[in-house]
PDB file of C-alpha atoms in Angstrom:
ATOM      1  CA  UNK A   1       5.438-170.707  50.923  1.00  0.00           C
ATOM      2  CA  UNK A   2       3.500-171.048  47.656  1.00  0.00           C
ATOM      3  CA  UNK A   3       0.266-169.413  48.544  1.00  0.00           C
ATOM      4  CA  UNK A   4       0.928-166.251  46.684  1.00  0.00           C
ATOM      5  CA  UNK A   5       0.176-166.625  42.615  1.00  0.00           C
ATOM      6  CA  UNK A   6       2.870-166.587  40.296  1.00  0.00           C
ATOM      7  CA  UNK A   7       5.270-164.682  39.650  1.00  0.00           C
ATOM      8  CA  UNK A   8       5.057-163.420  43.898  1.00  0.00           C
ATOM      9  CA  UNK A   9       7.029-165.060  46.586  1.00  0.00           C
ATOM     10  CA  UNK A  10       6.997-164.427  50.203  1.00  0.00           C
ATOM     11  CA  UNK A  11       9.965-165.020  52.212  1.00  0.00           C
ATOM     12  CA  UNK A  12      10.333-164.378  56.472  1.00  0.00           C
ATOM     13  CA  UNK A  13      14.042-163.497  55.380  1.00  0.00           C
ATOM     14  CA  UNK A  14      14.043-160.182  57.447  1.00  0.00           C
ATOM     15  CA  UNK A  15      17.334-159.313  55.463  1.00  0.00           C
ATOM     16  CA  UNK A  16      15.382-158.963  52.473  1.00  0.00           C
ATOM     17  CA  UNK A  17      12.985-156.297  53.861  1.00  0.00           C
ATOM     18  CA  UNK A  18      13.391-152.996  52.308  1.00  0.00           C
ATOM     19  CA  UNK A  19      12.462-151.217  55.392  1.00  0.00           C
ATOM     20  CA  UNK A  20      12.380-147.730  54.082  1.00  0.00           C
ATOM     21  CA  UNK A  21       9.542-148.979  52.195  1.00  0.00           C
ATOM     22  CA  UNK A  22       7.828-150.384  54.548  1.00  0.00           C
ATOM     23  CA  UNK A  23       8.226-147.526  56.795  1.00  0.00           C
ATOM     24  CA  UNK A  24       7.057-145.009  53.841  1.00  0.00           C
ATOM     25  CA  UNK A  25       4.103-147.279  53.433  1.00  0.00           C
ATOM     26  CA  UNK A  26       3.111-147.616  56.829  1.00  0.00           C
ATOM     27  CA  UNK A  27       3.740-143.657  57.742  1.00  0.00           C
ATOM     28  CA  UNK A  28       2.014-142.309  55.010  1.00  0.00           C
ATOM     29  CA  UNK A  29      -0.005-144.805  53.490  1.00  0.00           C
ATOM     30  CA  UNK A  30      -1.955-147.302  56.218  1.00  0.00           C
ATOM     31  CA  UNK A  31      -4.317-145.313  58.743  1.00  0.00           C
ATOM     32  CA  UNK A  32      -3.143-147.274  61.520  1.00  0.00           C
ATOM     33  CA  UNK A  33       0.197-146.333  61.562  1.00  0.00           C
ATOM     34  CA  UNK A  34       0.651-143.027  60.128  1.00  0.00           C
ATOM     35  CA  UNK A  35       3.303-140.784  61.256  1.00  0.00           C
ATOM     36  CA  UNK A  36       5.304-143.621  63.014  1.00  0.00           C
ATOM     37  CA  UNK A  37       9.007-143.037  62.747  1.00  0.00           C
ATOM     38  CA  UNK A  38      11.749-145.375  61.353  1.00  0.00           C
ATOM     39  CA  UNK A  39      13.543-146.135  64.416  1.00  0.00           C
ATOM     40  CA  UNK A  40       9.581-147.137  65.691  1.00  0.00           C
ATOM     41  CA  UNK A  41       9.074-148.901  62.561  1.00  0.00           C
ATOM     42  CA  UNK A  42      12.954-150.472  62.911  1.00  0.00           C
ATOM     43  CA  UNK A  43      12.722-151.927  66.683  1.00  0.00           C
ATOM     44  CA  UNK A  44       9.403-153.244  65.344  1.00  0.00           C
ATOM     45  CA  UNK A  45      10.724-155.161  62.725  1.00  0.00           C
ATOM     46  CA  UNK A  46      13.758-156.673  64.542  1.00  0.00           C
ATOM     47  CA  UNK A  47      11.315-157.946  67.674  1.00  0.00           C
ATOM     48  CA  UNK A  48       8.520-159.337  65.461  1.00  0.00           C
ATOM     49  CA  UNK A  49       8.333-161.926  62.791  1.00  0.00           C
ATOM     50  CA  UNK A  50       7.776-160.521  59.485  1.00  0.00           C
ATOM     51  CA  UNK A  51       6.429-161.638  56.271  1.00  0.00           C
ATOM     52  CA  UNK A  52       7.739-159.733  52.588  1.00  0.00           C
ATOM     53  CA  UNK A  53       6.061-160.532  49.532  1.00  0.00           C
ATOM     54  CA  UNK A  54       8.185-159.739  46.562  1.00  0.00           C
ATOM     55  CA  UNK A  55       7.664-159.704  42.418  1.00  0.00           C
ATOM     56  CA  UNK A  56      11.040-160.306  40.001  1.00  0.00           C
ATOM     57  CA  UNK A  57      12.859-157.214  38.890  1.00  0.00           C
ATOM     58  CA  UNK A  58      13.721-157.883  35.253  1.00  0.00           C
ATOM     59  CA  UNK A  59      15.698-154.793  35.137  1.00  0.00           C
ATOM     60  CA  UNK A  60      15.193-152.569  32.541  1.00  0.00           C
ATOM     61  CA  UNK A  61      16.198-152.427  28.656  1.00  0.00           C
ATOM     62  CA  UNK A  62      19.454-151.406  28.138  1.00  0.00           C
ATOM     63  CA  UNK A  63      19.545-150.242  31.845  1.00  0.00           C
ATOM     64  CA  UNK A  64      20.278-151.680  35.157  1.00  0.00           C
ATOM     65  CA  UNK A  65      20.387-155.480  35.505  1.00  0.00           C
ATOM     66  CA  UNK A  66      17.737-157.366  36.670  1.00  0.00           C
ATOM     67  CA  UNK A  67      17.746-157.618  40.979  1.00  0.00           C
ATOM     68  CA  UNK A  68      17.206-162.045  41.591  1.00  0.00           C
ATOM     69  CA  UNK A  69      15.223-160.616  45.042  1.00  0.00           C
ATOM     70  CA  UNK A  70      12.986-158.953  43.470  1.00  0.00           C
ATOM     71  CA  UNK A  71      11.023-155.667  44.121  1.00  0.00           C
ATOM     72  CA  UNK A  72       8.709-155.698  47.981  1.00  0.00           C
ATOM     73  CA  UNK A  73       4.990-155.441  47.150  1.00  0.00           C
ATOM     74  CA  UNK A  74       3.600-156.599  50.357  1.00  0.00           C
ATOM     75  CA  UNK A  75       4.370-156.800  53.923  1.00  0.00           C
ATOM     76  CA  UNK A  76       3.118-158.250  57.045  1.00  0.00           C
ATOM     77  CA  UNK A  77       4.322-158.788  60.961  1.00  0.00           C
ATOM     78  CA  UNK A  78       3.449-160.980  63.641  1.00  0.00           C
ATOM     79  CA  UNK A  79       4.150-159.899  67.314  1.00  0.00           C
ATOM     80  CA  UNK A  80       4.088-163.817  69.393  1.00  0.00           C
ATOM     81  CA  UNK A  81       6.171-165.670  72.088  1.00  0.00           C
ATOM     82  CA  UNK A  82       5.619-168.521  69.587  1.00  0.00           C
ATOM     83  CA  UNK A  83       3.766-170.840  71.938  1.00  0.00           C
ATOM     84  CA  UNK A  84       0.469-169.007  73.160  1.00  0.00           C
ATOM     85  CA  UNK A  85      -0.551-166.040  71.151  1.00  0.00           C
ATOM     86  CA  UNK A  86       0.456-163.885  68.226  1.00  0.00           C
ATOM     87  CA  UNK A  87      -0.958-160.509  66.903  1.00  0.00           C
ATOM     88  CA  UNK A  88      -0.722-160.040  63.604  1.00  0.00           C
ATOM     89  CA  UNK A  89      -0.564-156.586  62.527  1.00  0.00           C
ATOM     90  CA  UNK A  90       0.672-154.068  59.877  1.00  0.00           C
ATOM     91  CA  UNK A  91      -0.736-155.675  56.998  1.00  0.00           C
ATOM     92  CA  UNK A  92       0.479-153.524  53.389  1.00  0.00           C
ATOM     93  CA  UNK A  93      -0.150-154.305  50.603  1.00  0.00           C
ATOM     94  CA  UNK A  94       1.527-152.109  48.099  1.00  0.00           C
ATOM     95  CA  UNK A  95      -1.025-150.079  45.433  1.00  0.00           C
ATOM     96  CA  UNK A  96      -0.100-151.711  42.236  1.00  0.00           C
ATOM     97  CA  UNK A  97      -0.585-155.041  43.816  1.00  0.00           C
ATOM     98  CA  UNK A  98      -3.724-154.901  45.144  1.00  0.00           C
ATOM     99  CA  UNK A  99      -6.292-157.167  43.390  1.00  0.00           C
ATOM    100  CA  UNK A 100      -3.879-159.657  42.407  1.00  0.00           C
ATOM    101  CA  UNK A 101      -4.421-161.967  45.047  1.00  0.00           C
ATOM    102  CA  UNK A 102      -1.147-160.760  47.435  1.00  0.00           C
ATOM    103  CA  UNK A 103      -3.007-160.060  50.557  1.00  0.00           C
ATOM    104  CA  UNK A 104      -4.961-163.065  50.496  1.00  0.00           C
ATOM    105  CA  UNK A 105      -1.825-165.182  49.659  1.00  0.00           C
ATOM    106  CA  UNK A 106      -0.105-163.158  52.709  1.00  0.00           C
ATOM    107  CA  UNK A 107      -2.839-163.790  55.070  1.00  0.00           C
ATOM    108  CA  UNK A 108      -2.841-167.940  54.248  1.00  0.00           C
ATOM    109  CA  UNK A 109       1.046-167.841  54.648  1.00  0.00           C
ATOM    110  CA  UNK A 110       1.093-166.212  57.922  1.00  0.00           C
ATOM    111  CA  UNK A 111      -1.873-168.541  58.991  1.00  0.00           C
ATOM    112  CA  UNK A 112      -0.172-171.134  57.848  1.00  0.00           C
ATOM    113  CA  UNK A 113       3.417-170.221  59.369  1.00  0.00           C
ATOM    114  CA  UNK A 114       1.529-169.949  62.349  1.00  0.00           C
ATOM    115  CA  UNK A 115       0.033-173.386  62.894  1.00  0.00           C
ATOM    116  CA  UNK A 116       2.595-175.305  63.861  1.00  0.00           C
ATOM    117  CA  UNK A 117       3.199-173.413  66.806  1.00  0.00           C
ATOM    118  CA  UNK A 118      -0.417-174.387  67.970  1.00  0.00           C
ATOM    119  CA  UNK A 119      -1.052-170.972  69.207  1.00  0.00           C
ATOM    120  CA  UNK A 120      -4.492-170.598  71.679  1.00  0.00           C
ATOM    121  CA  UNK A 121      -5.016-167.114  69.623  1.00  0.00           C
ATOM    122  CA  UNK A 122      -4.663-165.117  66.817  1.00  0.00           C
ATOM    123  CA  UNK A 123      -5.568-161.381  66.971  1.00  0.00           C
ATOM    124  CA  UNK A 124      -5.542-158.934  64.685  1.00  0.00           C
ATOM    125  CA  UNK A 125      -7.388-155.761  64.729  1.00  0.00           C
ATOM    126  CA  UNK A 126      -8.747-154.274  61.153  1.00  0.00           C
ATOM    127  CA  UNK A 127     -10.837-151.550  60.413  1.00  0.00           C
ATOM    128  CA  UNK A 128     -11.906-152.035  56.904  1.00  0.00           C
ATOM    129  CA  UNK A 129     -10.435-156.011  55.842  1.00  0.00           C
ATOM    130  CA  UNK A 130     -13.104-158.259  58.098  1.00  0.00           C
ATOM    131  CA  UNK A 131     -14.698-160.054  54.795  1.00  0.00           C
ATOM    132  CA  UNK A 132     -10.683-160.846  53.643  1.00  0.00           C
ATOM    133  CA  UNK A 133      -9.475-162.125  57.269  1.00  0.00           C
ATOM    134  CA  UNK A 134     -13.105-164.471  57.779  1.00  0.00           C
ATOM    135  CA  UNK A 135     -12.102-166.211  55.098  1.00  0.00           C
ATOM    136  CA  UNK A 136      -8.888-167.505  56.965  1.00  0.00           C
ATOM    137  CA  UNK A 137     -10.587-168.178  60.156  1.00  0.00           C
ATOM    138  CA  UNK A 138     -10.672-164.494  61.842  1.00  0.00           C
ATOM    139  CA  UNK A 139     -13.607-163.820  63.767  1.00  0.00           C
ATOM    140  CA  UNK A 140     -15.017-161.529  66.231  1.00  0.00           C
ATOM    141  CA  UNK A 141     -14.172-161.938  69.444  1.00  0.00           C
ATOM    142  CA  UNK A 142     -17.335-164.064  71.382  1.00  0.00           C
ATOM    143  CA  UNK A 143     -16.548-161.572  74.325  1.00  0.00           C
ATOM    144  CA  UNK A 144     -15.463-158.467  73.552  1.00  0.00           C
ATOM    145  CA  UNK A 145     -16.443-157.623  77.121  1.00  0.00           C
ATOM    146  CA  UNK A 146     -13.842-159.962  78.280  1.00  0.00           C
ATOM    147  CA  UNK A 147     -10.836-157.658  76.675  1.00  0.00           C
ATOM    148  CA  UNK A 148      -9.156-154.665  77.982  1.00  0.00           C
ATOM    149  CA  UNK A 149      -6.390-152.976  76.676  1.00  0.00           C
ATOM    150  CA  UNK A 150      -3.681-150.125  78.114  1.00  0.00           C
ATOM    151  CA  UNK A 151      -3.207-147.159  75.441  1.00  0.00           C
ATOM    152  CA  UNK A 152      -3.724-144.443  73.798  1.00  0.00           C
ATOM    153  CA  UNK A 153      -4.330-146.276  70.031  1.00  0.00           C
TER     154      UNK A 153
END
């Protein structure tokens, strides 16, 4: 998945997640999720697909060793029974990263991780990111009236 720029790379490894950073990002950070717990943000991960974006460690001078995985900068998940419908949702990108080009790289490689499966839909709900998520083929729904949803979100 080379839609990030250089030096970024995005892997669906979910063993390379640092989830207490994605939890700490999510929590505290993303209006959508704030004040959801680890174990919440845990059971998420492990029933969804996610997506990390990560930027080389080169260690530090004279201090600890470079780490080959790299640092997380970005995160995204996709909730779908891979052959009708995902949601994708929890989109983070981390502070330093923004403006660099992560989130739209994120966005094309879930897109693009996606259509294989030859989905019917792609949701995603956003409250501030519509211009970002048009320009990957998100839309408004033609019928809102047509949806219904069960919550309290």
């Amino acid at each position: 998945m080379d839609h990030v720029p250089a030096p970024y790379e995005i892997s669906t490894d979910p063993a390379r997640l640092d989830r207490a950073l994605v939890h700490r990002w999510l929590a505290t950070d993303a209006y959508w999720a704030l004040g959801r717990s680890r174990a919440q943000q845990d059971t998420a991960i492990d029933n969804s697909l996610n997506f990390g974006v990560y930027a080389p460690d080169p260690g530090t001078p004279g201090g600890a060793a470079p780490d080959p995985g790299g640092r997380q900068v970005a995160y995204a998940r996709v909730v779908t029974d891979r052959v009708t419908f995902a949601w994708l949702c929890d989109v983070y990108v981390a502070r330093d990263a923004r403006g660099a080009g992560v989130g739209r790289g994120l966005v094309a490689a879930v897109r693009d991780h996606l259509a294989p499966y030859r989905l019917g839909r792609i949701l995603l709900a956003t409250g501030d990111a519509h211009g970002l998520y048009a320009k990957y083929g998100f839309e408004p729904l033609a019928d809102p009236t047509r949806w219904m949803a069960l919550g309290t979100e």
